[in-house]
Structures are given as C-alpha cells and as structure tokens.
Short mmCIF file of C-alpha atoms in Angstrom, two decimals:
data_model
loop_
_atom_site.label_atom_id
_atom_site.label_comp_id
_atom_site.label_asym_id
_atom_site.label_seq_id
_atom_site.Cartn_x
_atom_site.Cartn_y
_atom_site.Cartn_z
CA UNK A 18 0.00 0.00 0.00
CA UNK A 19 1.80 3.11 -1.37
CA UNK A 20 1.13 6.97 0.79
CA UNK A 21 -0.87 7.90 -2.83
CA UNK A 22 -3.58 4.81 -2.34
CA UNK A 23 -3.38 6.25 1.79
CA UNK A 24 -3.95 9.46 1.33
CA UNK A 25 -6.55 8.85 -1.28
CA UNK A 26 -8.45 6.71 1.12
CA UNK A 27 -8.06 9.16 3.61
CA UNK A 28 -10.27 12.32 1.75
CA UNK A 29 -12.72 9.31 0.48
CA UNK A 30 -13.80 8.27 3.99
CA UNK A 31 -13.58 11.59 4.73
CA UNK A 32 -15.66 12.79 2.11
CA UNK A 33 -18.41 10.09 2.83
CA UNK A 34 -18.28 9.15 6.11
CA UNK A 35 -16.58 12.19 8.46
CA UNK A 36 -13.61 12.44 10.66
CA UNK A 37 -14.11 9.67 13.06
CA UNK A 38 -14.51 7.05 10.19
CA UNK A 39 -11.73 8.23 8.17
CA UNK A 40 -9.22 8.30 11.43
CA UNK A 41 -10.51 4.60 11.77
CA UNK A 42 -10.30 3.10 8.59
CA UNK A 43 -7.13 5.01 7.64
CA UNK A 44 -5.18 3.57 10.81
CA UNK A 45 -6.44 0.09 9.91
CA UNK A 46 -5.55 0.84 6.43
CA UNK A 47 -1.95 1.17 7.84
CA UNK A 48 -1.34 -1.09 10.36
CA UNK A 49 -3.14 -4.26 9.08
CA UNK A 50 -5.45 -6.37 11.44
CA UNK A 51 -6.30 -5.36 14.89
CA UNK A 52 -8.98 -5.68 17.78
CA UNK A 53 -11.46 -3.01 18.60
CA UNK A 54 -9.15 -2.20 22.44
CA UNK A 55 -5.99 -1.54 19.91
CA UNK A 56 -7.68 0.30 17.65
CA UNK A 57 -9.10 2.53 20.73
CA UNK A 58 -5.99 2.59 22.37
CA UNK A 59 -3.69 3.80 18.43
CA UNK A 60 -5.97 6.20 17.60
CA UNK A 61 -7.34 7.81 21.18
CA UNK A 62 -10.88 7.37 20.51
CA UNK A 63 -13.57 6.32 23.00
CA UNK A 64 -14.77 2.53 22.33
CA UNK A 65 -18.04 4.00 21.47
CA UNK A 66 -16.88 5.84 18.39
CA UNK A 67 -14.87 3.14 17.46
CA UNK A 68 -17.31 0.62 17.55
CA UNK A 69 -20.29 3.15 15.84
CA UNK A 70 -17.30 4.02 12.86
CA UNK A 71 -16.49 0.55 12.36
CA UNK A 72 -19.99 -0.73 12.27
CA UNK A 73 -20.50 2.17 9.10
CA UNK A 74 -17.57 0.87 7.69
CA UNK A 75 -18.89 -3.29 7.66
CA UNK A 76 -22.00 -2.03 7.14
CA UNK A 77 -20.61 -0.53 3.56
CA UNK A 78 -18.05 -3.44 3.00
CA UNK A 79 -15.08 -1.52 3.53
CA UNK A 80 -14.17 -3.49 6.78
CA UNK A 81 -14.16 -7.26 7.52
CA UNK A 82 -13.64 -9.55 10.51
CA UNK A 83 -12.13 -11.99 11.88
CA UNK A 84 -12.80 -14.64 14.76
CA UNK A 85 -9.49 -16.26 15.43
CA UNK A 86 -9.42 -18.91 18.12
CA UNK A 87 -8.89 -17.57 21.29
CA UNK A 88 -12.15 -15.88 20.61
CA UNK A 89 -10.63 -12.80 19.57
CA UNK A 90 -11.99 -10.46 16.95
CA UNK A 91 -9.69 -8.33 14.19
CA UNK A 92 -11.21 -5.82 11.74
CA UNK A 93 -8.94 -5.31 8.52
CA UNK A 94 -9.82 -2.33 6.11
CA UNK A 95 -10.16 -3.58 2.21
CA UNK A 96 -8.69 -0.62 0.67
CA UNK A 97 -9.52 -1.63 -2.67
CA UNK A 98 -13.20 -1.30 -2.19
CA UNK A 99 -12.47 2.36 -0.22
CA UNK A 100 -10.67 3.04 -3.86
CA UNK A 101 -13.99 1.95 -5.70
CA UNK A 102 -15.84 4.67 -3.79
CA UNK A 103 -14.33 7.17 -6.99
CA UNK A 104 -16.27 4.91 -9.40
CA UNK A 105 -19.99 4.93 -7.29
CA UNK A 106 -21.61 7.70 -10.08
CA UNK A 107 -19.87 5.87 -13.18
CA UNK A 108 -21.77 2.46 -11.62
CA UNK A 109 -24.76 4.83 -10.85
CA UNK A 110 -24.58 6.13 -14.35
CA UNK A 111 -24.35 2.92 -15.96
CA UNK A 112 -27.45 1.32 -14.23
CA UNK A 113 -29.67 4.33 -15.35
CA UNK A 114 -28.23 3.67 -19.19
CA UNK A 115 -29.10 0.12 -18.66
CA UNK A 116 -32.66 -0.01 -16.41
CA UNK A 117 -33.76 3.96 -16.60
CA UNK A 118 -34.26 5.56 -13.57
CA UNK A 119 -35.41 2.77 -11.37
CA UNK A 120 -32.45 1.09 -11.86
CA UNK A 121 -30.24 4.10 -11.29
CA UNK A 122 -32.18 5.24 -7.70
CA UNK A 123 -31.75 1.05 -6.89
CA UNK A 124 -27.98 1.25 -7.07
CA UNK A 125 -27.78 4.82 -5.96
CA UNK A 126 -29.60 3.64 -2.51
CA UNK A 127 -27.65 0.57 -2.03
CA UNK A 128 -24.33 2.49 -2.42
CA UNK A 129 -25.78 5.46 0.10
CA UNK A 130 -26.45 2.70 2.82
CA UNK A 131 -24.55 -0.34 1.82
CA UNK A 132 -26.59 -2.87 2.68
CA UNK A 133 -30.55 -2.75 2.64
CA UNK A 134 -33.25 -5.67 2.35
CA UNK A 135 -34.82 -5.93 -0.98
CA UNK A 136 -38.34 -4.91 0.53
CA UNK A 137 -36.53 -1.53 1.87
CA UNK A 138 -35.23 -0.93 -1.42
CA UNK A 139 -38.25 -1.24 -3.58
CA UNK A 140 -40.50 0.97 -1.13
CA UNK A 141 -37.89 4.15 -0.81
CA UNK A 142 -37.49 3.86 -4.42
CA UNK A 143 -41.22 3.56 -5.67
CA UNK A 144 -41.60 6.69 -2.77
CA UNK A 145 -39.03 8.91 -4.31
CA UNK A 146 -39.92 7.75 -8.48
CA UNK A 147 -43.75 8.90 -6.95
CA UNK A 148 -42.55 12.01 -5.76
CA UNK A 149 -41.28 12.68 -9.64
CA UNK A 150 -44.39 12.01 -11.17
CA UNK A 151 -47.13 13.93 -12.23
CA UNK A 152 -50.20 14.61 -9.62
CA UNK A 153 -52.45 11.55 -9.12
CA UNK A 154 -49.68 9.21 -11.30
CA UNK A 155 -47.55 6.48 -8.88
CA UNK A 156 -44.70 3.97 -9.24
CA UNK A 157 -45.98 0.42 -8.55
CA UNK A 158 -43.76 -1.46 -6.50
CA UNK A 159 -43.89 -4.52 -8.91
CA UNK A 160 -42.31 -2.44 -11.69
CA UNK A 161 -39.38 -1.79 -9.17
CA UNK A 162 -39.35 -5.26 -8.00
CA UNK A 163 -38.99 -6.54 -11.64
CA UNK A 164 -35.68 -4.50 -11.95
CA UNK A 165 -34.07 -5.14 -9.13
CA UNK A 166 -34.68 -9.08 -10.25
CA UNK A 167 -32.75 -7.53 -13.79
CA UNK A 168 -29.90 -5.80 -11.68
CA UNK A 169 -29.72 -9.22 -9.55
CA UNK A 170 -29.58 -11.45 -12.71
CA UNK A 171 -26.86 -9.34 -14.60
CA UNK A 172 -24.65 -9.37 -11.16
CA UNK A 173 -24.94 -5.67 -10.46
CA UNK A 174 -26.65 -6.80 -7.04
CA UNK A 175 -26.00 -9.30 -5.04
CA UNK A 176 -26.88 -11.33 -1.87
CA UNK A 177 -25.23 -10.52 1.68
CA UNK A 178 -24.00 -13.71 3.99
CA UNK A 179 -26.38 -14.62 6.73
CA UNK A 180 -26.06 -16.69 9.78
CA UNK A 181 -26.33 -20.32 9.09
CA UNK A 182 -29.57 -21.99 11.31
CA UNK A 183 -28.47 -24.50 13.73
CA UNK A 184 -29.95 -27.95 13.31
CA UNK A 185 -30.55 -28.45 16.93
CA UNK A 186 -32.28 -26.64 19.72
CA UNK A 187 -28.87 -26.01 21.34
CA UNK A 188 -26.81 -23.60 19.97
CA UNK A 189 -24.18 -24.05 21.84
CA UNK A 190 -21.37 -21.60 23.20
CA UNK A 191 -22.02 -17.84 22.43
CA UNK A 192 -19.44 -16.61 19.70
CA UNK A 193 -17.85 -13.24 20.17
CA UNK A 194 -18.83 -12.21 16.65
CA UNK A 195 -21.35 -14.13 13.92
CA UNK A 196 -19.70 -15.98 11.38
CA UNK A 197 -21.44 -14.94 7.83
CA UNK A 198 -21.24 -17.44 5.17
CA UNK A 199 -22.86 -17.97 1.29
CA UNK A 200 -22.87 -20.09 -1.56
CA UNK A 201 -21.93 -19.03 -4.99
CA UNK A 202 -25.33 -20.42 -6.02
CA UNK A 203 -27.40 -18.65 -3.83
CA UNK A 204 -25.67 -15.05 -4.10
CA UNK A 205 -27.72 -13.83 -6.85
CA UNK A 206 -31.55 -15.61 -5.71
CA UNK A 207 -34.08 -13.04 -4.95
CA UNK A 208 -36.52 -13.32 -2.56
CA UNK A 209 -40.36 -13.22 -3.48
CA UNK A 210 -42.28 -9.91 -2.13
CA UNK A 211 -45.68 -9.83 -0.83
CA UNK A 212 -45.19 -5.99 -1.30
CA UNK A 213 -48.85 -5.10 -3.18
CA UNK A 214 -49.50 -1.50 -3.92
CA UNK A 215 -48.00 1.79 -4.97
CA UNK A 216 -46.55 3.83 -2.29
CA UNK A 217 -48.03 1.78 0.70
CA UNK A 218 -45.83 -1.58 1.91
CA UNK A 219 -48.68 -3.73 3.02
CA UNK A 220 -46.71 -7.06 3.71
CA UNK A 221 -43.04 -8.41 2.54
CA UNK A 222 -41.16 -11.57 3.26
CA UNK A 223 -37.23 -11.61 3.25
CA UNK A 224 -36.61 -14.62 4.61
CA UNK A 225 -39.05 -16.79 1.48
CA UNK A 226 -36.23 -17.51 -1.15
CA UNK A 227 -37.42 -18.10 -4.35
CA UNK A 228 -35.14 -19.83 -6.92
CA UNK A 229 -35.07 -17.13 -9.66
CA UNK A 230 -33.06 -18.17 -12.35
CA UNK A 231 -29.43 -16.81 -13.11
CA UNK A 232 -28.31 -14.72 -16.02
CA UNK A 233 -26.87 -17.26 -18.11
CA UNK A 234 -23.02 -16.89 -18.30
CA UNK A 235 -21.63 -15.84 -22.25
CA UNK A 236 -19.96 -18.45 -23.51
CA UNK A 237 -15.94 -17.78 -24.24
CA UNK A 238 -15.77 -19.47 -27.61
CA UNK A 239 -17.85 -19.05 -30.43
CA UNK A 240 -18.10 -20.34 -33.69
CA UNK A 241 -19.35 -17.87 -37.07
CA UNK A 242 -22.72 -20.13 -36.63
CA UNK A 243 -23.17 -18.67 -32.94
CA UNK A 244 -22.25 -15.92 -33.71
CA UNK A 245 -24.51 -15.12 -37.12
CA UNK A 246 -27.66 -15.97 -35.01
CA UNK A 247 -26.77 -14.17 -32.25
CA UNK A 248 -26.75 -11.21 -34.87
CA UNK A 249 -29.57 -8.37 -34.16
CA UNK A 250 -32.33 -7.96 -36.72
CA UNK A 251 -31.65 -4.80 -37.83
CA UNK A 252 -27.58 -5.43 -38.81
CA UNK A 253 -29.05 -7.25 -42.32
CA UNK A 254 -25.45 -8.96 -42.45
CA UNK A 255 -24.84 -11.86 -44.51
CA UNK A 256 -22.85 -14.83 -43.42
CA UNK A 257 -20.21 -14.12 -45.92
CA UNK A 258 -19.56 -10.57 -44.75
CA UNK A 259 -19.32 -11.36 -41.39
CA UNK A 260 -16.59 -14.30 -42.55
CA UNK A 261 -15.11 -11.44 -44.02
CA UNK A 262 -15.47 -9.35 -40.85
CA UNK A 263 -13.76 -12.08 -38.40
CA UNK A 264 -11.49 -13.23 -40.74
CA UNK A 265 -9.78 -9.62 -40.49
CA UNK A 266 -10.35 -9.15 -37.03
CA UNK A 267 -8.44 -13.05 -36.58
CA UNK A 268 -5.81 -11.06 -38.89
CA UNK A 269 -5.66 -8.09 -37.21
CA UNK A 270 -1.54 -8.13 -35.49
CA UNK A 271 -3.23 -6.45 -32.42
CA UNK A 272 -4.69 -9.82 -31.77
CA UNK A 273 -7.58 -8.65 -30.16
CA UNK A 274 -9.60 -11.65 -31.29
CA UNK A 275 -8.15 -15.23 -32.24
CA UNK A 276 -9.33 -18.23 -34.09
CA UNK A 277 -8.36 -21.52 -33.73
CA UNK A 278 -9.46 -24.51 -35.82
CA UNK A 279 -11.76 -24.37 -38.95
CA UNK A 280 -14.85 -26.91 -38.45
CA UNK A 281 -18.05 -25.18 -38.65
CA UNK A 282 -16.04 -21.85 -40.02
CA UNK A 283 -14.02 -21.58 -36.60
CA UNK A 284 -13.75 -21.16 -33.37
CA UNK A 285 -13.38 -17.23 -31.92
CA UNK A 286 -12.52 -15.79 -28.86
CA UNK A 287 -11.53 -12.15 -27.73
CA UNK A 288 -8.37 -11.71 -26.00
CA UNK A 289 -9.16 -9.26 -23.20
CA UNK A 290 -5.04 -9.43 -22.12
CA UNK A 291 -4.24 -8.08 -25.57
CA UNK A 292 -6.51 -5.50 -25.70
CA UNK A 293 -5.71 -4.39 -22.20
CA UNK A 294 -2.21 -4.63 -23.07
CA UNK A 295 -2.14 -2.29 -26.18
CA UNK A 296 -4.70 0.14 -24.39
CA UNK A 297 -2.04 0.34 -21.22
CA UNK A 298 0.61 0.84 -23.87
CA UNK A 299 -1.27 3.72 -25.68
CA UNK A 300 -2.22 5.59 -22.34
CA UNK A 301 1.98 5.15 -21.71
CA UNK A 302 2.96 6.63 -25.72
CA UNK A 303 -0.11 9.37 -25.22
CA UNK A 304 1.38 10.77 -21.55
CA UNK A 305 5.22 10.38 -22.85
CA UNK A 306 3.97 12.58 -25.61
CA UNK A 307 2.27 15.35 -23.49
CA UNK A 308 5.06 15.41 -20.95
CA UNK A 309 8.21 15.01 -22.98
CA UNK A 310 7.31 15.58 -26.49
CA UNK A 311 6.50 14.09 -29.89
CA UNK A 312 10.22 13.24 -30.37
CA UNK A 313 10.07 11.57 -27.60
CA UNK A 314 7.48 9.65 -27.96
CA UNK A 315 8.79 8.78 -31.17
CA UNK A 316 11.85 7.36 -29.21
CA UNK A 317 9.55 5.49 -26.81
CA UNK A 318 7.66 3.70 -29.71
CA UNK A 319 10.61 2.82 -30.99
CA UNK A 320 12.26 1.08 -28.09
CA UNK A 321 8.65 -0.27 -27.24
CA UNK A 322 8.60 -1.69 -31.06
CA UNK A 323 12.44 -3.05 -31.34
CA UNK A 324 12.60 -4.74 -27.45
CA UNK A 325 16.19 -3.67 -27.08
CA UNK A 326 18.62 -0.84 -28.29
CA UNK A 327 21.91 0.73 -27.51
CA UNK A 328 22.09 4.51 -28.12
CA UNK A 329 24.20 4.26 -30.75
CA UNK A 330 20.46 2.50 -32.20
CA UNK A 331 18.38 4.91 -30.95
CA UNK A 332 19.80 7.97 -32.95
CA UNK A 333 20.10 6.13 -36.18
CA UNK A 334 17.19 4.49 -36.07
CA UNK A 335 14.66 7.71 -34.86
CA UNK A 336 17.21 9.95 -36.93
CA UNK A 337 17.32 12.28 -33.96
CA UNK A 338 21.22 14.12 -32.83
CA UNK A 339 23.47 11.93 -30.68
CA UNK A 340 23.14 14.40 -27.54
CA UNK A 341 19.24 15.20 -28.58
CA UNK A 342 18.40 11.69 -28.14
CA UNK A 343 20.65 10.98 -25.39
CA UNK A 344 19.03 14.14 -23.42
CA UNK A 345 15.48 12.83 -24.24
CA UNK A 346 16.63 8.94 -23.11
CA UNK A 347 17.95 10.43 -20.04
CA UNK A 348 14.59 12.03 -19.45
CA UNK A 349 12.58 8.91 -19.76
CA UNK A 350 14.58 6.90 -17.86
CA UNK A 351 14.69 9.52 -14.62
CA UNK A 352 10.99 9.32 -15.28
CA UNK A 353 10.98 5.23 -15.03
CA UNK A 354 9.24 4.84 -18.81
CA UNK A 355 12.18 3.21 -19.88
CA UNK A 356 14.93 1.34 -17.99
CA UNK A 357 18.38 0.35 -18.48
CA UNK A 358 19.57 -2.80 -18.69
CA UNK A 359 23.28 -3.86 -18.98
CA UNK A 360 24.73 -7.05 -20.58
CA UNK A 361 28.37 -7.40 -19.57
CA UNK A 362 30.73 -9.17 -22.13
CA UNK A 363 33.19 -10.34 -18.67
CA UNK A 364 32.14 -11.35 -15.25
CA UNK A 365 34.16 -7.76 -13.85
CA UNK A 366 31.54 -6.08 -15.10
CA UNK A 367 34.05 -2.91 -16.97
CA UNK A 368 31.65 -0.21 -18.76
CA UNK A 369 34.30 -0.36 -21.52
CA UNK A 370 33.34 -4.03 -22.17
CA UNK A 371 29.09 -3.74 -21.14
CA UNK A 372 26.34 -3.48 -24.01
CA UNK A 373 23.91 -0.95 -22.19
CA UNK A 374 20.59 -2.11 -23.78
CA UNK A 375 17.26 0.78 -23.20
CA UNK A 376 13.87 -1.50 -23.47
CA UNK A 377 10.90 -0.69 -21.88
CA UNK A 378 9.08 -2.18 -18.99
CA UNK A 379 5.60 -1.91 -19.55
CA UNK A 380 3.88 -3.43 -16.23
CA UNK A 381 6.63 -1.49 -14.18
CA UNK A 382 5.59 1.58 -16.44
CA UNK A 383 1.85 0.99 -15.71
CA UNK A 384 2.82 0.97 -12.27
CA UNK A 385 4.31 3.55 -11.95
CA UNK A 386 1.75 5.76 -13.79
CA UNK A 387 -0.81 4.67 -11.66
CA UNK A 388 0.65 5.88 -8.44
CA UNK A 389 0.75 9.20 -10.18
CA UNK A 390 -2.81 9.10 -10.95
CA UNK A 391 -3.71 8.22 -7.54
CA UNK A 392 -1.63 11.12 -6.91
CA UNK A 393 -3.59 13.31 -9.33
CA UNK A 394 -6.94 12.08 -7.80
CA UNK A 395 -6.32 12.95 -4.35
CA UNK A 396 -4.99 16.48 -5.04
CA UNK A 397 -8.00 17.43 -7.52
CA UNK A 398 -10.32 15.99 -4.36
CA UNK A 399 -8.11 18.72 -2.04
CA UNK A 400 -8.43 21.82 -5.00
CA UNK A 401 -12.44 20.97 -4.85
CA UNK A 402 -12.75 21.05 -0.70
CA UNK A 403 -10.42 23.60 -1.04
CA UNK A 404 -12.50 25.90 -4.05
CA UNK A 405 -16.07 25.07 -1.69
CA UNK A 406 -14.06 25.81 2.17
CA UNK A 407 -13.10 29.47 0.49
CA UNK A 408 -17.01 30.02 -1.32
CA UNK A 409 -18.77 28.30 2.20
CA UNK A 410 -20.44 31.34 3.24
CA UNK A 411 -21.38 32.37 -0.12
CA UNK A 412 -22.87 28.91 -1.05
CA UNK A 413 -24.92 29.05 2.38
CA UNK A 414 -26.17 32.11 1.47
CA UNK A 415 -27.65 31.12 -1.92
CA UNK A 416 -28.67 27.93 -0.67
CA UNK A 417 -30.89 30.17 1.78
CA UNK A 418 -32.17 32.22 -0.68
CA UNK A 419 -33.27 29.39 -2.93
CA UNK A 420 -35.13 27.69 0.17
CA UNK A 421 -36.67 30.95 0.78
CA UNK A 422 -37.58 31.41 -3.27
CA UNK A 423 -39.05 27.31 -3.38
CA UNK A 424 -41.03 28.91 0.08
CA UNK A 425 -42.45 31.15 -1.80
CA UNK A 426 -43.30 29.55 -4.72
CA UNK A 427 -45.16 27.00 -2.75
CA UNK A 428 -47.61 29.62 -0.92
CA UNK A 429 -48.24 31.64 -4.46
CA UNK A 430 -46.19 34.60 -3.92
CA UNK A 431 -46.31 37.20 -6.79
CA UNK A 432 -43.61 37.92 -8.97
CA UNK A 433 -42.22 41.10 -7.55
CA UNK A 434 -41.92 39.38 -4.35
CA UNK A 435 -39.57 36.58 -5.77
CA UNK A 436 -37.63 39.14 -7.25
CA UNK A 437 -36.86 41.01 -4.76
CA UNK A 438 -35.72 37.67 -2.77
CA UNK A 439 -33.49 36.87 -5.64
CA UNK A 440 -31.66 40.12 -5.74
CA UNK A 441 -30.07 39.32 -2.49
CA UNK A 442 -27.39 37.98 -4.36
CA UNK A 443 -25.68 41.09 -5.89
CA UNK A 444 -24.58 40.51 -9.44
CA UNK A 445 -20.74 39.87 -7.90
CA UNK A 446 -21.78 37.48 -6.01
CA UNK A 447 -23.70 36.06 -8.74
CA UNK A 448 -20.58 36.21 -10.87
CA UNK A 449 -18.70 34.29 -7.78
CA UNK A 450 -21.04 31.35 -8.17
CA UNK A 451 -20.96 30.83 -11.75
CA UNK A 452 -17.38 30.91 -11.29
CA UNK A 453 -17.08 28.19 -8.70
CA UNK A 454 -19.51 26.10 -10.39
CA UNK A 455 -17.09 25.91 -13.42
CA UNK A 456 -14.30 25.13 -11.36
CA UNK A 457 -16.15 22.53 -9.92
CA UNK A 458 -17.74 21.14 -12.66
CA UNK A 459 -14.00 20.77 -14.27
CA UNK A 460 -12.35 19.36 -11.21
CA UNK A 461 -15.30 16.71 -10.98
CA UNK A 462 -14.56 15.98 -14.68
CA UNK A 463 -11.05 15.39 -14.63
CA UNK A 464 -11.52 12.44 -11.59
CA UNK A 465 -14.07 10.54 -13.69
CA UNK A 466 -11.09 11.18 -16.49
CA UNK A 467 -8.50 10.21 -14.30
CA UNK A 468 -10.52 7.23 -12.68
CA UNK A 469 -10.77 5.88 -16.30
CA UNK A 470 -7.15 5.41 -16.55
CA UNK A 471 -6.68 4.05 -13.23
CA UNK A 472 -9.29 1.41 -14.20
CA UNK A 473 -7.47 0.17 -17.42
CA UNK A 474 -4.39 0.11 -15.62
CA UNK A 475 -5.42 -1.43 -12.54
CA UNK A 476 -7.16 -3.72 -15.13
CA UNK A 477 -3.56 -4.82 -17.19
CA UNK A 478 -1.97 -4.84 -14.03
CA UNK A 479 -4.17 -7.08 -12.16
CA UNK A 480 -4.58 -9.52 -15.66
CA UNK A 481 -0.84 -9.38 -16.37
CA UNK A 482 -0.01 -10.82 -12.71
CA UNK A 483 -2.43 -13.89 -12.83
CA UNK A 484 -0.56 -14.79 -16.63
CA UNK A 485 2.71 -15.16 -14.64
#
C-alpha cells in the first residue's frame, strides 16, 4: 500500500463518512489487522466511536472480521473497495443507461447505505420515483421489483451472507462475533415480495427464497454459426460478410480476437489481455507525448517496437542528434518509462566491455503511472474542498435564498416578491457562483477522467499478474 492509495483513502472516507470514520479506517488501512481495544488505544478514541465508525464501515463493506481462536476479533480495512468509492456515479450512471431511472435510484440507494433488504429498497425507491411524477400518477412497486430481479440477474446486485440456522435446539457456546457465510449459487436468488401496492408496503417476506433463475453466463468461444444468429435484426449482415469481418479481425496483429481450428467456419474468442495490453501501452505513448514531447514519444515507440537498443540505435534508427536523443533517453529513464539494462561481455563487469541495452518495462511503467494518478486524484479531491471551504459562506447564502424562493413559490407569492428575494445575491456574487460552479464542474470531470485510466491500468496490471 503506497502513501498515494493512503492518502486517497483518507479524503474518500472523509468525504463520505466524516472524521471519526476516516481516522478509523485510515489507521487500519496502515497497520493491518487489529482488535477493537488496539484500535481505541492507536488512535485515542472512546470505544463507542470506534465501535459506531467501524460498524459504518462493515456495514458498507469496507471493513471485515475476523474470529481467530482464542475468541478474539480483528477488523482489517479492504482498501480496494475504499478506492472503488471514486467509481460509485460511473456504476450509478451505468445502471440508469441500462434499467432507466429505477435502476439508477436502486444502485444509488444501495451504495448510500450499503446494505438494505430488498423490501426496503423497492418501497424508498417507488416513494421517491412517486414524488417525480405527475399529480395523481404512482410507481408500482412490482415495476421496481422486476428491476431489481434484472440488476440481480446481470450481477450488479447481489446477496449478503447470513447466519447459518443450527440444526438443533442447542446452539451451543455464544461466539464473540457471527460468522457470515454464502454459496456461490445462492448469491444472486431473490426473494419473493408480498409488497402489493403503490406507495403503501402492506406485507413483505425476506426470509421466502425463491429460486429465480441466473443470467446465463456468455460463452468464451464461439463459432461464425453462434455468432450469425446471435446477430440483431436490424444489422441485415450476410454470413459471408461477417466471414469477411472475423477473418480480419483473426488477422488483425493487435490480436484482439483469435481463431483456432476451422470446423463449422471456426472457433473465436476475444483476447481481453491483448486489448488491455495495447490500451495500457497507448495511455503510456499518449502521456510520454504530453510530458516530454513528440520526439520523444517517437523514441519510446521505438524502443517499445524493437525490445532492445543501444544509443548508438536509438539515434540512427529515430534519426534524432546523438546528444538530442541521449538528453530525451535520459529524461525517460529519470521518469521510469524506460529502464536500463546492462549485458556485460566479462564477469568484472568494466563499462568499456558492457552493451547498455534501453527496453521498456511496460507493467513497471503501468505501475508507476498509476501511483501518479492516484496522486492526481487525491490532489483534484483537495483543490475541490479547497475551491467550496473558500465560497462556504457564499454557497450558504444562496442555498438560503433558494429555500426561501421554493417557500415562496409554494404559498403563491407574486412575482415582484420573488424578485426582490433573488436580488439578495448582488450581481458579484452572482458572478462568484458561476465561477465556482465551473471550477467545480472541471475538477469533478477530470476524476471521472483520471478514474478511467486508473481502471485500465489497474485492469492490465491485475490480468498481467495472474498470466505469470
């Protein structure tokens, strides 16, 4: 765990959760493992707190526990799931592209309050869909059952582990903390609802599991006969243009897709590696080339393209001046997006008598640039608290005004009345807020951006290490 990933995780709980949490998970984040008198003791906090911060933390998965067996009980923080907090509006996002607006306000509940019953979910988001809707017009809570049964068959839900019953009447010796288990098979069953209505909850059952059927997994291989009838409708593409297609996609020296054998026209797979690997390597060529320059990125591709080259190479090869090119190496290599390796020609290792070989690392490069974008994350988070600390009493100000305006509104005020509420705000002021809400608006763009490349890194990084 690197300070960037700590201090990342630090403004995240902070952001979401307060001090109290963040001081909590960010010293368990540290120091590994420990028991709830430890973790009092470290961080000077009453038991109280501890035990109120760390039940917000299991209760959004960001902590887990441990009985060992003395009987003793260690939390651990998962700081990859504290890290997935940047992505909650991308998953938001996606679930409103996917199910509409049901689906969106189902995922954007479970992620406010981690874990929920599916009979909570449905009747706080039929409320707050009824709430949106015309006068006399209401959300049924079937309609938001059946998508939460789509989000739970496509995986974007799942299941949490329960308590196992105990067969007998005696349950024998009282454990210092419940042990929560699953089964693969039954993570993604929903429950069936007696929940009848729209807006009211008359009845609902948790505990009745119903065997729902799963999403059936995609298939890995594929042959051109799958494949054509899997086609749409509407792509009116023969069978001998989509040959045609594959063929040059099985052709393609990217590699994206392979083929192997030829009975019924092939078999096809896609190479997710590959294509993670030659997206990783064009985020690498594309920041080489904002940072350092076209030349050198011409150099990079290069050494990327020929594995291994000498200096001497380098210049003849990219046509660039001896001390040029050596200047530009130099910068690279200080920058760890290439590396040096050296090949003695005797065992005393003399420079005079050592090839000095440049090549390029590319999971040690992706590394690298992902500790810098965890970087870049954390300080964009500290330029936004910083741009809203410096506007606070300006932002309370027009939030007051608007609650006063929506007041108003509501009790059928005239016109001139509303006007003169909303020149409060003097036309500076006004000025302030558009201002800040540009500044915002760009800071909150560039994490999503940055978050994008930490995701296909994290992604070649993570398949690249279960290859080896």
């Amino acid at each position: 765990m690197t300070q960037a990933e700590i201090k990342l995780c630090s403004l995240l709980l902070q952001e979401h959760f307060g001090e109290i949490v963040e001081k909590i998970g960010v010293h368990l984040i540290r120091t590994g493992s420990q028991p709830l008198r430890v973790i009092a003791h470290d961080t000077g906090t009453s038991l109280d707190q501890v035990k109120k911060a760390l039940c917000v933390l299991i209760q959004h998965n960001l902590v887990i526990y441990q009985v060992h067996k003395r009987g003793v009980v260690e939390y651990e923080a998962q700081c990859s799931r504290v890290l997935r907090m940047l992505r909650y509006p991308r998953y938001i996002y996606t679930a409103k592209t996917l199910y509409s607006d049901t689906g969106e306000l189902i995922v954007e509940e479970l992620l406010l309050n981690g874990k929920m019953t599916m009979s909570a979910v449905v009747k706080k988001v039929a409320d707050r869909l009824t709430e949106t809707m015309e006068d006399g017009k209401t959300m049924d809570y079937a309609e938001v059952s059946n998508t939460f049964v789509r989000l739970a068959d496509t995986h974007f839900v799942q299941r949490c582990p329960w308590v196992p019953a105990t067969e007998n009447s005696d349950p024998g010796p009282l454990q210092p903390a419940p042990i929560l288990v699953i089964s693969e098979k039954d993570m993604y069953l929903v429950p069936k609802l007696s929940l009848i209505g729209k807006g009211k909850r008359r009845r609902s059952s948790d505990e009745d599991a119903a065997g729902e059927p799963k999403a059936k997994r995609p298939k890995h291989n594929t042959d051109n006969k799958e494949i054509f009838r899997s086609l749409p409708v509407g792509y009116n593409i023969s069978k001998q243009v989509l040959d045609q297609y594959l063929t040059l996609l099985a052709d393609d020296p990217l590699e994206f897709v392979g083929k192997s054998g030829d009975s019924g026209g092939g078999m096809y797979v896609i190479n997710l590696h590959k294509a993670l690997g030659s997206l990783a390597t064009a985020t690498l060529e594309s920041v080489v080339q904002e940072r350092f320059g076209s030349r050198c990125a011409r150099i990079f591709r290069l050494v990327l393209q020929k594995k291994h080259l000498e200096q001497k190479q380098v210049e003849d090869f990219a046509m660039i001046p001896a001390k040029e090119a050596k200047d530009m190496l130099y910068k690279m290599l200080s920058g760890n997006f290439i590396s040096l390796q050296e090949i003695p020609k005797t065992p005393d290792h003399a420079p005079s008598r050592t090839f000095y070989l440049y090549t390029v690392n590319i999971l040690s490069a992706a590394r690298m640039l992902l500790h810098r974008c965890y970087k870049s994350i954390a300080n964009l988070i500290e330029r936004r608290q910083f741009e809203t600390k410096e506007n606070k009493r300006l932002l309370e100000k027009s939030q007051r005004v608007e609650a006063i305006i929506a007041s108003m509104q509501a009790t059928g005020a005239e016109d001139a009345q509303l006007q003169e509420i909303e020149e409060m705000i003097t036309v500076p002021e006004r000025q302030q807020l558009e201002t800040l809400k540009r500044n915002v608006n760009k800071l909150d763009a560039s994490e999503i951006q940055v978050d994008e490349t930490i995701f296909l890194l994290e992604s070649y990084i993570e398949s690249t290490m279960k290859r080896q």
